[in-house]
Amino acid sequence: MFQISTAKFFDKDKITRHDGQFVFFSNVKCYLPIALKLPDMKINLIDYSGGISCYLVEYKLLTETPDKIEPGVVIRAGDQDYIQQFILLWEFYFKCVARKEKEDVKSICTQINYAKHYGMIALEVAPHIVALDRHIEHGDVEGFVVFINDVVEVDRKAFKSIIASLKIISDSKESLSTNFDLTYSMLVYALESLSQRNDGYISKWEDYDQEVRLKLENVFKSVGIENSVRIKDILIEGKQFKLLKRFKEFILSCVDDEFYHHSSMSAIRKSHMERTLDNLYKMRSSFVHELKPLDVMISESYSAESDCVMRLGEPYFTYSGLLRLLDAVIRGFSKKNYSNLAESINWVQETSSVRYMEMSAEYWVWNPNVFDIKKIYKWYSEYLCMLNVDKVIDMREVVSKICEKFDSSPLPYKSALLYFYCLYNSVHCHDDLSWASFAEKRKEHLKVDIYLMVNNVYLYHELFSKCSRDETIENLREFMLIFNDYDRNKFKKNSPSLPAITEAILLSAAANLFYKNGYFQDYKQLLNRALCEISSEKLVFDYIYDCLSGARLISIKSIFDIIRSKGS
């Protein structure tokens, strides 16, 4: 909302201005009043004690006036986002600690003082961040105003990336004195999150790890030019290589030569930059994936005034050097993504105040006007949820629409449509059997699929009709193929996802058949699989567990009785 309150996304005649105030605390002191025009705000120091300053911020939150005021229309939202984003920008620019609560600032800043008494020096790599009573000069204030103007002028996607990175940097300070490795790695993660926007590079074999590349070149001599080129293309398209390349090229594109001219501290040499970034990425990956601690030299206090340290001939960023790199990258990123193009956004959806919830099926599943043939899997699943607890809403109008639209519906959906049509009518329309004639004429569309298995266990409490032992085993093999295929694909688009109870019933019915035909290990395996899906349904879980423990058959009817008695 901070950027949105510049009004760059709204029509001028639709802007509503809301006055707001908040206070925040920081370990830096600024006696000078600060005024911003875009967004419109004023910052004034109002209290100071114990090395921590309290600031009052008066601001104007801008929103877009809706065309029509009616129930459910949001008039004002996003204040918390505005406040948080401003505090993140303040904290980043002034390289300090800032929070809405004084105790939070005190906690972070006093941890270093507490740690010093116990000889812990990890925090001393950047003592200026947590130093109390640090004064802000007039030049810093002017620079802050320019920085804010640069940030709010970027395109919307870039602004959100910047704020996400600043949030990571801010959060990293929480672990500054307790877990330096985590703090350091979070800063690298902030760089990574920004680099995801930079895809404008072409992978080259020459950029592959030199040591590995030389070994592979010797191997390629024996496989021929054509095959070696194909292998190289596959290797440089690998995800890990792409991530590292994106990471490096993004950072290098945002850093200009002035970064290497810094005279107040020992700046990194430009010729060392790429190698240092390689080591930075590898070190962060080792910590995240292998929990390998950082080298102690990186966190020692004497590196606080240096961008990097040399370790066995290899350059590594210090914590202070990494902070300076982040500062340069974010500033450079802001300048690169300046945009004066008109953008249109839904400001309400841009706020963290908005929560998205899926409407309960009882409010839509009965409505033929919202029924979608291509989403029959969803109606089928929701119907089973209601049927499981014997609380089914009247869906006859939806079933009638299936009857009306069936012949013109796409072929891939006909089987599911017809199985749903048959199951609903079989359960709820005992007095009118005209539906059976409709289904009989179109039975060629019915497939042997997961819908058939579900219909069988719900209508007959069995997976298959009675048949010989050999036929039963063959049918069970087919069922396992169908169920495993369903299980692998149930989160894919346009794929059925059955209720947990339904899955357990299917597995229990199959387990019964394995048991009856002497396959006790398969019986145990399937019931254990069922138990892993329904631990939240304690009564059903206990029933199946008891049957498994006593090596007894599962009564499908008993499962339905249990869940329906619970729902009544």
XYZ file of C-alpha atoms in Angstrom:
568
model
C 0.000 0.000 0.000
C 2.988 2.331 0.416
C 3.544 2.522 -3.334
C -0.189 2.427 -4.053
C -0.624 5.558 -1.919
C 1.374 7.545 -4.482
C -1.818 7.398 -6.598
C 0.102 6.188 -9.661
C -2.367 3.326 -10.133
C -5.618 5.288 -9.774
C -7.702 7.640 -11.878
C -7.412 11.088 -10.331
C -11.169 11.495 -10.065
C -11.550 8.218 -8.130
C -9.018 8.783 -5.348
C -10.106 8.741 -1.709
C -7.662 10.045 0.910
C -7.685 8.651 4.436
C -5.756 10.282 7.276
C -3.704 7.973 9.455
C -1.105 8.014 12.216
C 1.271 5.511 13.743
C 4.361 5.461 15.901
C 7.456 3.359 15.521
C 10.726 2.986 17.387
C 14.281 2.929 16.124
C 17.829 2.991 17.468
C 18.698 5.995 15.267
C 17.890 9.583 16.237
C 16.724 12.220 13.751
C 15.855 15.659 15.130
C 14.982 16.951 11.684
C 11.369 16.622 10.519
C 11.041 14.541 7.361
C 8.351 15.249 4.779
C 7.522 13.177 1.712
C 5.184 14.183 -1.092
C 4.657 10.802 -2.751
C 3.384 9.174 -0.706
C 2.187 12.062 1.432
C 3.619 11.698 4.947
C 5.449 13.506 7.752
C 7.853 11.934 10.270
C 8.715 13.656 13.568
C 10.742 12.593 16.600
C 8.461 12.737 19.647
C 10.328 10.859 22.367
C 13.752 9.543 23.211
C 14.879 7.327 26.068
C 17.464 4.647 26.629
C 19.076 5.183 23.255
C 15.836 4.413 21.395
C 13.814 7.065 19.564
C 10.071 7.175 19.051
C 8.680 8.718 15.871
C 5.185 9.869 14.983
C 4.203 9.372 11.361
C 1.228 11.209 9.892
C 0.235 9.844 6.517
C -2.482 9.780 3.909
C -3.593 6.367 2.712
C -4.937 6.516 -0.823
C -7.584 4.125 -2.090
C -9.778 4.008 -5.157
C -13.387 5.056 -4.736
C -15.727 2.229 -5.795
C -18.275 2.989 -8.496
C -21.056 1.930 -6.156
C -21.156 1.776 -2.368
C -22.941 -1.391 -1.277
C -22.555 -4.176 1.309
C -19.324 -6.073 0.800
C -17.472 -3.201 -0.904
C -14.126 -2.383 0.732
C -13.646 1.344 1.353
C -10.402 1.296 3.349
C -7.795 -1.405 3.814
C -4.043 -1.771 3.790
C -2.923 0.418 6.693
C -0.845 -2.381 8.195
C 0.867 -2.996 4.858
C 1.629 0.712 4.506
C 3.135 0.861 7.986
C 5.220 -2.277 7.600
C 6.576 -1.266 4.194
C 7.592 2.174 5.439
C 9.383 0.710 8.457
C 11.239 -1.754 6.216
C 12.399 1.069 3.952
C 13.492 3.182 6.942
C 15.364 0.290 8.500
C 17.124 -0.611 5.265
C 18.187 2.890 4.250
C 19.482 3.969 7.657
C 21.017 0.523 8.344
C 19.379 0.306 11.739
C 16.702 -1.526 13.692
C 13.096 -0.289 13.540
C 9.945 -1.864 14.901
C 6.426 -0.910 15.969
C 7.192 -1.947 19.550
C 9.989 -0.444 21.620
C 10.735 -3.719 23.373
C 11.437 -5.388 20.033
C 14.068 -2.778 19.172
C 15.502 -2.995 22.656
C 15.690 -6.767 22.474
C 17.616 -6.834 19.195
C 19.939 -3.989 20.128
C 20.671 -5.107 23.677
C 21.396 -8.692 22.671
C 24.762 -7.619 21.345
C 25.619 -5.854 24.592
C 24.581 -8.909 26.567
C 26.605 -11.166 24.323
C 29.765 -9.095 24.708
C 29.932 -9.929 28.399
C 30.139 -13.580 27.466
C 32.784 -13.149 24.803
C 30.445 -13.750 21.839
C 31.746 -11.570 19.022
C 29.592 -12.636 16.064
C 27.484 -9.473 16.324
C 30.523 -7.244 16.155
C 30.858 -7.787 12.424
C 28.314 -4.966 11.944
C 28.046 -3.086 15.251
C 26.619 0.063 13.636
C 23.322 -1.733 12.953
C 22.555 -2.233 16.633
C 24.394 0.761 18.054
C 22.103 2.897 20.216
C 21.710 6.653 19.892
C 23.159 6.903 16.387
C 22.410 10.330 14.891
C 21.001 10.946 11.427
C 22.444 13.971 9.647
C 20.786 16.352 7.193
C 22.450 14.684 4.211
C 21.074 11.311 5.288
C 17.556 12.738 5.411
C 17.848 14.144 1.899
C 19.212 10.814 0.682
C 16.294 8.990 2.296
C 13.779 11.152 0.442
C 15.533 10.449 -2.864
C 15.656 6.726 -2.077
C 11.916 6.610 -1.361
C 11.181 8.424 -4.614
C 13.310 5.914 -6.534
C 11.622 2.905 -4.934
C 8.022 4.016 -5.451
C 8.697 4.841 -9.106
C 9.550 1.253 -10.072
C 6.979 -1.017 -11.683
C 4.623 -2.849 -9.337
C 6.251 -6.260 -9.688
C 9.691 -4.828 -8.927
C 8.379 -2.981 -5.868
C 6.906 -6.165 -4.436
C 10.228 -7.938 -5.003
C 12.097 -5.164 -3.200
C 9.740 -5.238 -0.222
C 9.995 -9.036 -0.011
C 13.792 -8.764 0.106
C 13.705 -6.003 2.718
C 11.441 -8.178 4.860
C 14.010 -10.984 4.741
C 16.807 -8.567 5.671
C 14.771 -7.209 8.567
C 13.823 -10.661 9.839
C 17.455 -11.759 9.720
C 18.261 -9.321 12.530
C 16.119 -11.354 14.909
C 18.756 -14.110 14.883
C 21.751 -11.791 14.811
C 23.143 -12.841 18.181
C 21.692 -16.336 18.422
C 22.461 -17.871 15.030
C 24.890 -15.934 12.868
C 24.926 -18.658 10.204
C 21.168 -18.299 9.771
C 21.387 -14.500 9.637
C 24.105 -14.622 6.992
C 22.231 -17.187 4.905
C 19.036 -15.130 5.041
C 20.872 -12.196 3.475
C 21.973 -14.461 0.631
C 18.368 -15.623 0.337
C 17.286 -11.973 -0.003
C 19.640 -11.645 -2.972
C 18.279 -14.874 -4.444
C 14.675 -13.714 -4.163
C 15.509 -10.585 -6.139
C 17.492 -12.473 -8.743
C 14.434 -14.541 -9.685
C 13.284 -11.571 -11.781
C 16.380 -11.671 -13.951
C 16.011 -14.220 -16.734
C 17.785 -12.272 -19.444
C 20.867 -14.433 -19.732
C 21.985 -17.252 -22.027
C 23.642 -20.305 -20.527
C 27.146 -20.931 -21.872
C 29.417 -23.928 -21.463
C 32.335 -21.621 -20.609
C 30.461 -20.567 -17.460
C 30.293 -24.107 -16.108
C 32.432 -24.909 -13.062
C 36.000 -24.829 -14.378
C 37.267 -27.831 -12.435
C 34.378 -30.057 -13.525
C 34.447 -28.668 -17.063
C 38.077 -29.652 -17.604
C 37.393 -33.205 -16.435
C 34.396 -33.502 -18.737
C 36.290 -32.127 -21.729
C 38.641 -35.099 -21.517
C 35.680 -37.484 -21.479
C 34.005 -35.730 -24.413
C 36.957 -36.528 -26.654
C 35.805 -40.147 -26.742
C 32.075 -39.578 -27.362
C 32.128 -37.539 -30.544
C 31.314 -33.885 -31.235
C 27.556 -34.312 -31.710
C 27.052 -36.213 -28.460
C 29.364 -33.926 -26.494
C 27.401 -30.857 -27.636
C 24.118 -32.491 -26.582
C 25.549 -33.386 -23.171
C 26.847 -29.842 -22.669
C 23.439 -28.398 -23.539
C 21.770 -30.687 -21.010
C 24.262 -29.761 -18.295
C 24.017 -25.996 -18.738
C 20.223 -26.217 -18.762
C 20.287 -27.908 -15.365
C 18.294 -26.128 -12.671
C 21.187 -25.682 -10.248
C 23.397 -24.178 -12.940
C 20.600 -21.819 -13.972
C 20.042 -20.658 -10.407
C 23.715 -19.882 -9.905
C 23.973 -18.119 -13.268
C 20.882 -16.031 -12.599
C 22.162 -15.189 -9.139
C 25.549 -13.971 -10.392
C 24.409 -12.142 -13.495
C 21.632 -10.341 -11.672
C 23.980 -9.036 -8.973
C 26.667 -7.990 -11.440
C 24.086 -6.145 -13.537
C 22.958 -4.087 -10.527
C 26.411 -3.123 -9.245
C 28.384 -0.354 -10.963
C 32.040 0.598 -10.618
C 31.331 2.997 -7.746
C 30.741 -0.038 -5.546
C 34.437 -0.890 -5.842
C 35.531 2.701 -5.122
C 34.319 2.726 -1.512
C 37.125 4.305 0.499
C 35.793 4.199 4.060
C 36.315 0.454 4.229
C 38.310 -2.177 2.419
C 36.170 -2.658 -0.698
C 36.171 -5.905 -2.616
C 38.305 -6.017 -5.745
C 36.276 -6.142 -8.951
C 38.366 -9.024 -10.267
C 37.392 -11.025 -7.156
C 33.661 -10.407 -7.418
C 32.562 -13.382 -9.527
C 34.631 -15.835 -7.508
C 33.303 -14.380 -4.264
C 29.729 -14.781 -5.519
C 30.464 -18.405 -6.438
C 31.719 -19.048 -2.915
C 28.790 -17.155 -1.416
C 26.249 -19.301 -3.241
C 28.043 -22.547 -2.442
C 28.404 -21.611 1.220
C 24.726 -20.752 1.559
C 23.746 -24.003 -0.190
C 25.989 -25.997 2.146
C 24.342 -24.415 5.178
C 20.783 -24.899 3.906
C 21.127 -28.399 2.461
C 23.872 -29.896 4.633
C 23.665 -27.694 7.775
C 27.358 -27.049 7.311
C 28.400 -24.087 9.524
C 30.064 -21.008 8.077
C 33.761 -20.481 8.445
C 34.548 -18.770 11.744
C 36.700 -16.162 9.996
C 33.654 -14.699 8.276
C 32.059 -13.744 11.575
C 35.115 -12.543 13.473
C 35.105 -8.918 14.544
C 38.178 -7.810 12.640
C 36.328 -8.242 9.351
C 33.730 -5.596 10.210
C 35.470 -2.958 8.097
C 36.189 -5.202 5.139
C 33.973 -6.476 2.336
C 35.667 -9.851 2.217
C 38.249 -12.086 3.827
C 40.653 -14.481 2.158
C 40.495 -18.067 3.324
C 43.010 -20.523 1.836
C 43.326 -18.298 -1.201
C 39.541 -17.956 -1.712
C 37.586 -14.685 -1.169
C 34.449 -14.722 1.009
C 32.015 -11.928 1.806
C 31.937 -10.741 5.394
C 28.610 -9.895 6.977
C 29.258 -6.171 6.566
C 30.368 -6.732 2.971
C 27.205 -8.692 2.253
C 25.095 -5.876 3.689
C 26.894 -3.347 1.499
C 26.344 -5.575 -1.527
C 22.619 -5.811 -0.763
C 22.445 -2.043 -0.430
C 24.070 -1.558 -3.840
C 21.970 -4.258 -5.518
C 18.632 -2.947 -4.251
C 19.493 0.632 -5.217
C 20.684 -0.492 -8.639
C 17.632 -2.695 -9.068
C 15.364 0.261 -8.273
C 17.016 2.448 -10.888
C 16.900 -0.294 -13.523
C 13.186 -0.868 -12.994
C 12.017 2.744 -13.087
C 8.698 2.887 -14.884
C 6.382 5.700 -15.907
C 3.995 3.376 -17.692
C 0.402 3.253 -16.512
C -0.404 0.089 -14.579
C -3.781 -1.144 -13.447
C -4.142 -3.141 -10.240
C -6.883 -4.316 -7.920
C -5.703 -2.483 -4.822
C -7.881 -4.522 -2.457
C -6.291 -7.778 -3.563
C -2.849 -6.215 -3.071
C -3.371 -5.894 0.678
C -2.538 -8.554 3.236
C -5.873 -7.814 4.926
C -7.714 -9.795 2.246
C -8.314 -13.471 2.935
C -9.462 -15.902 0.263
C -11.707 -18.733 1.330
C -13.418 -21.444 -0.642
C -17.181 -21.320 -0.347
C -18.770 -24.301 1.337
C -20.314 -26.703 -1.190
C -23.790 -26.357 0.286
C -23.986 -22.821 -1.162
C -23.244 -23.732 -4.784
C -23.260 -27.464 -5.485
C -27.037 -27.506 -6.043
C -27.057 -24.594 -8.491
C -27.379 -25.646 -12.168
C -26.338 -22.163 -13.300
C -22.811 -22.584 -11.923
C -22.452 -26.244 -12.839
C -19.449 -26.819 -15.103
C -19.251 -30.064 -17.062
C -15.457 -29.821 -17.169
C -15.397 -29.721 -13.375
C -17.638 -32.729 -12.811
C -14.865 -34.208 -10.655
C -15.469 -31.411 -8.139
C -19.241 -31.946 -8.002
C -18.690 -35.690 -7.696
C -16.254 -35.280 -4.802
C -18.435 -32.774 -2.946
C -21.428 -35.052 -3.381
C -19.475 -37.929 -1.815
C -18.549 -35.699 1.140
C -22.240 -35.063 1.781
C -23.232 -38.660 1.122
C -20.639 -39.922 3.587
C -22.402 -38.159 6.454
C -25.885 -38.624 4.964
C -26.502 -34.878 4.591
C -27.080 -34.504 0.866
C -28.520 -31.296 -0.557
C -31.135 -31.605 -3.294
C -29.120 -31.673 -6.531
C -31.870 -32.764 -8.901
C -31.580 -29.618 -11.008
C -27.875 -30.300 -11.548
C -28.636 -33.916 -12.452
C -31.277 -32.696 -14.909
C -28.728 -30.403 -16.502
C -26.355 -33.358 -16.919
C -29.159 -35.185 -18.696
C -29.759 -32.156 -20.904
C -26.112 -31.477 -21.783
C -24.706 -35.008 -21.801
C -24.866 -35.758 -25.516
C -23.105 -32.507 -26.444
C -20.494 -32.690 -23.683
C -16.814 -33.426 -24.502
C -16.001 -37.124 -24.664
C -13.372 -37.146 -21.845
C -16.029 -36.080 -19.312
C -18.865 -38.405 -20.333
C -17.834 -41.327 -18.114
C -17.633 -39.208 -14.953
C -20.893 -37.429 -15.809
C -22.743 -40.703 -16.293
C -21.352 -42.316 -13.138
C -22.378 -39.289 -11.097
C -25.803 -39.335 -12.744
C -26.258 -43.036 -11.934
C -24.987 -42.821 -8.355
C -27.179 -39.859 -7.432
C -30.321 -41.369 -8.948
C -29.642 -44.830 -7.511
C -29.387 -43.413 -4.003
C -32.108 -40.748 -4.081
C -34.637 -41.563 -6.826
C -36.102 -44.947 -5.923
C -39.626 -44.014 -7.017
C -38.703 -42.843 -10.525
C -36.589 -45.239 -12.571
C -36.815 -43.347 -15.858
C -33.208 -42.275 -15.372
C -32.114 -45.908 -15.820
C -33.309 -45.895 -19.426
C -31.265 -42.764 -20.135
C -28.154 -44.367 -18.652
C -28.695 -47.700 -20.406
C -28.759 -46.044 -23.825
C -25.410 -44.372 -23.156
C -23.579 -47.113 -21.278
C -20.920 -47.345 -24.005
C -19.421 -44.181 -22.492
C -18.804 -45.872 -19.140
C -15.170 -46.745 -18.509
C -13.474 -49.005 -16.008
C -12.086 -46.180 -13.897
C -12.004 -44.815 -10.359
C -15.604 -43.593 -10.678
C -16.804 -47.142 -11.357
C -14.988 -48.435 -8.271
C -16.520 -45.725 -6.095
C -20.028 -46.371 -7.394
C -19.661 -50.086 -6.705
C -18.588 -49.733 -3.068
C -21.213 -47.078 -2.346
C -24.054 -49.023 -3.948
C -23.065 -52.645 -3.265
C -20.280 -52.422 -0.639
C -18.091 -54.457 -3.000
C -15.554 -53.515 -5.653
C -16.711 -56.179 -8.117
C -19.514 -58.624 -8.594
C -18.810 -62.189 -7.520
C -16.554 -64.114 -9.892
C -13.956 -66.876 -9.900
C -10.747 -66.609 -7.913
C -8.610 -66.014 -11.003
C -10.973 -63.315 -12.254
C -11.003 -61.680 -8.826
C -7.192 -61.520 -8.700
C -7.116 -60.074 -12.209
C -9.734 -57.486 -11.219
C -7.738 -56.593 -8.109
C -4.631 -56.019 -10.183
C -6.631 -53.723 -12.430
C -8.042 -51.905 -9.403
C -4.558 -51.311 -7.984
C -3.406 -49.869 -11.306
C -6.452 -47.581 -11.423
C -6.157 -46.500 -7.785
C -2.409 -45.855 -7.949
C -2.874 -43.839 -11.121
C -5.621 -41.839 -9.410
C -3.409 -41.308 -6.355
C -0.522 -39.986 -8.457
C -2.697 -37.561 -10.379
C -5.273 -36.364 -7.860
C -3.700 -32.923 -7.522
C -3.515 -32.334 -11.248
C -5.959 -30.067 -13.030
C -9.264 -31.712 -13.977
C -8.468 -34.849 -11.964
C -10.736 -36.301 -9.263
C -9.713 -35.925 -5.632
C -11.843 -38.127 -3.408
C -12.614 -37.624 0.295
C -10.234 -39.458 2.631
C -13.049 -41.689 3.869
C -13.878 -42.703 0.303
C -10.263 -43.656 -0.357
C -10.203 -45.691 2.861
C -13.416 -47.477 1.855
C -11.982 -48.373 -1.562
C -8.783 -49.705 -0.007
C -10.739 -51.634 2.631
C -12.962 -53.242 -0.008
C -9.876 -54.311 -1.962
C -8.233 -55.581 1.239
C -11.278 -57.772 1.894
C -10.905 -59.444 -1.496
C -7.203 -60.048 -0.973
C -7.992 -61.559 2.427
C -10.689 -63.865 1.021
C -8.286 -65.133 -1.631
C -5.422 -65.824 0.751
C -3.243 -62.766 0.122
C -2.847 -61.730 3.743
C 0.198 -59.486 3.184
C -1.697 -57.466 0.578
C -4.615 -57.239 3.008
C -2.318 -55.791 5.682
C -0.604 -53.446 3.256
C -3.847 -51.924 1.970
C -5.366 -51.479 5.429
C -2.185 -49.803 6.658
C -2.398 -47.517 3.640
C -6.011 -46.720 4.508
C -5.087 -45.948 8.121
C -2.477 -43.442 6.925
C -5.245 -41.418 5.245
C -7.881 -41.229 7.997
C -6.164 -40.564 11.319
C -8.441 -37.525 11.759
C -11.511 -39.800 11.616
C -10.778 -41.466 14.933
C -13.804 -43.778 15.135
C -13.281 -45.153 11.631
C -9.539 -45.369 12.248
C -10.089 -47.360 15.442
C -12.526 -49.706 13.704
C -10.172 -50.502 10.806
C -7.214 -50.780 13.178
C -9.095 -53.282 15.368
C -10.064 -55.360 12.316
C -6.468 -55.345 11.115
C -5.161 -56.320 14.545
C -7.645 -59.183 14.723
C -7.178 -60.183 11.075
C -10.881 -59.699 10.323
C -12.751 -58.543 7.246
C -13.856 -54.915 7.099
C -17.580 -54.251 6.989
C -18.065 -51.383 4.535
C -21.567 -50.900 5.925
C -20.092 -50.479 9.409
C -17.794 -47.711 8.166
C -20.767 -45.839 6.712
C -22.733 -46.381 9.941
C -19.853 -44.974 12.015
C -19.354 -41.788 10.023
C -23.081 -41.175 9.640
C -23.786 -41.643 13.324
C -21.019 -39.137 14.016
C -22.541 -36.600 11.617
C -26.073 -36.963 12.960
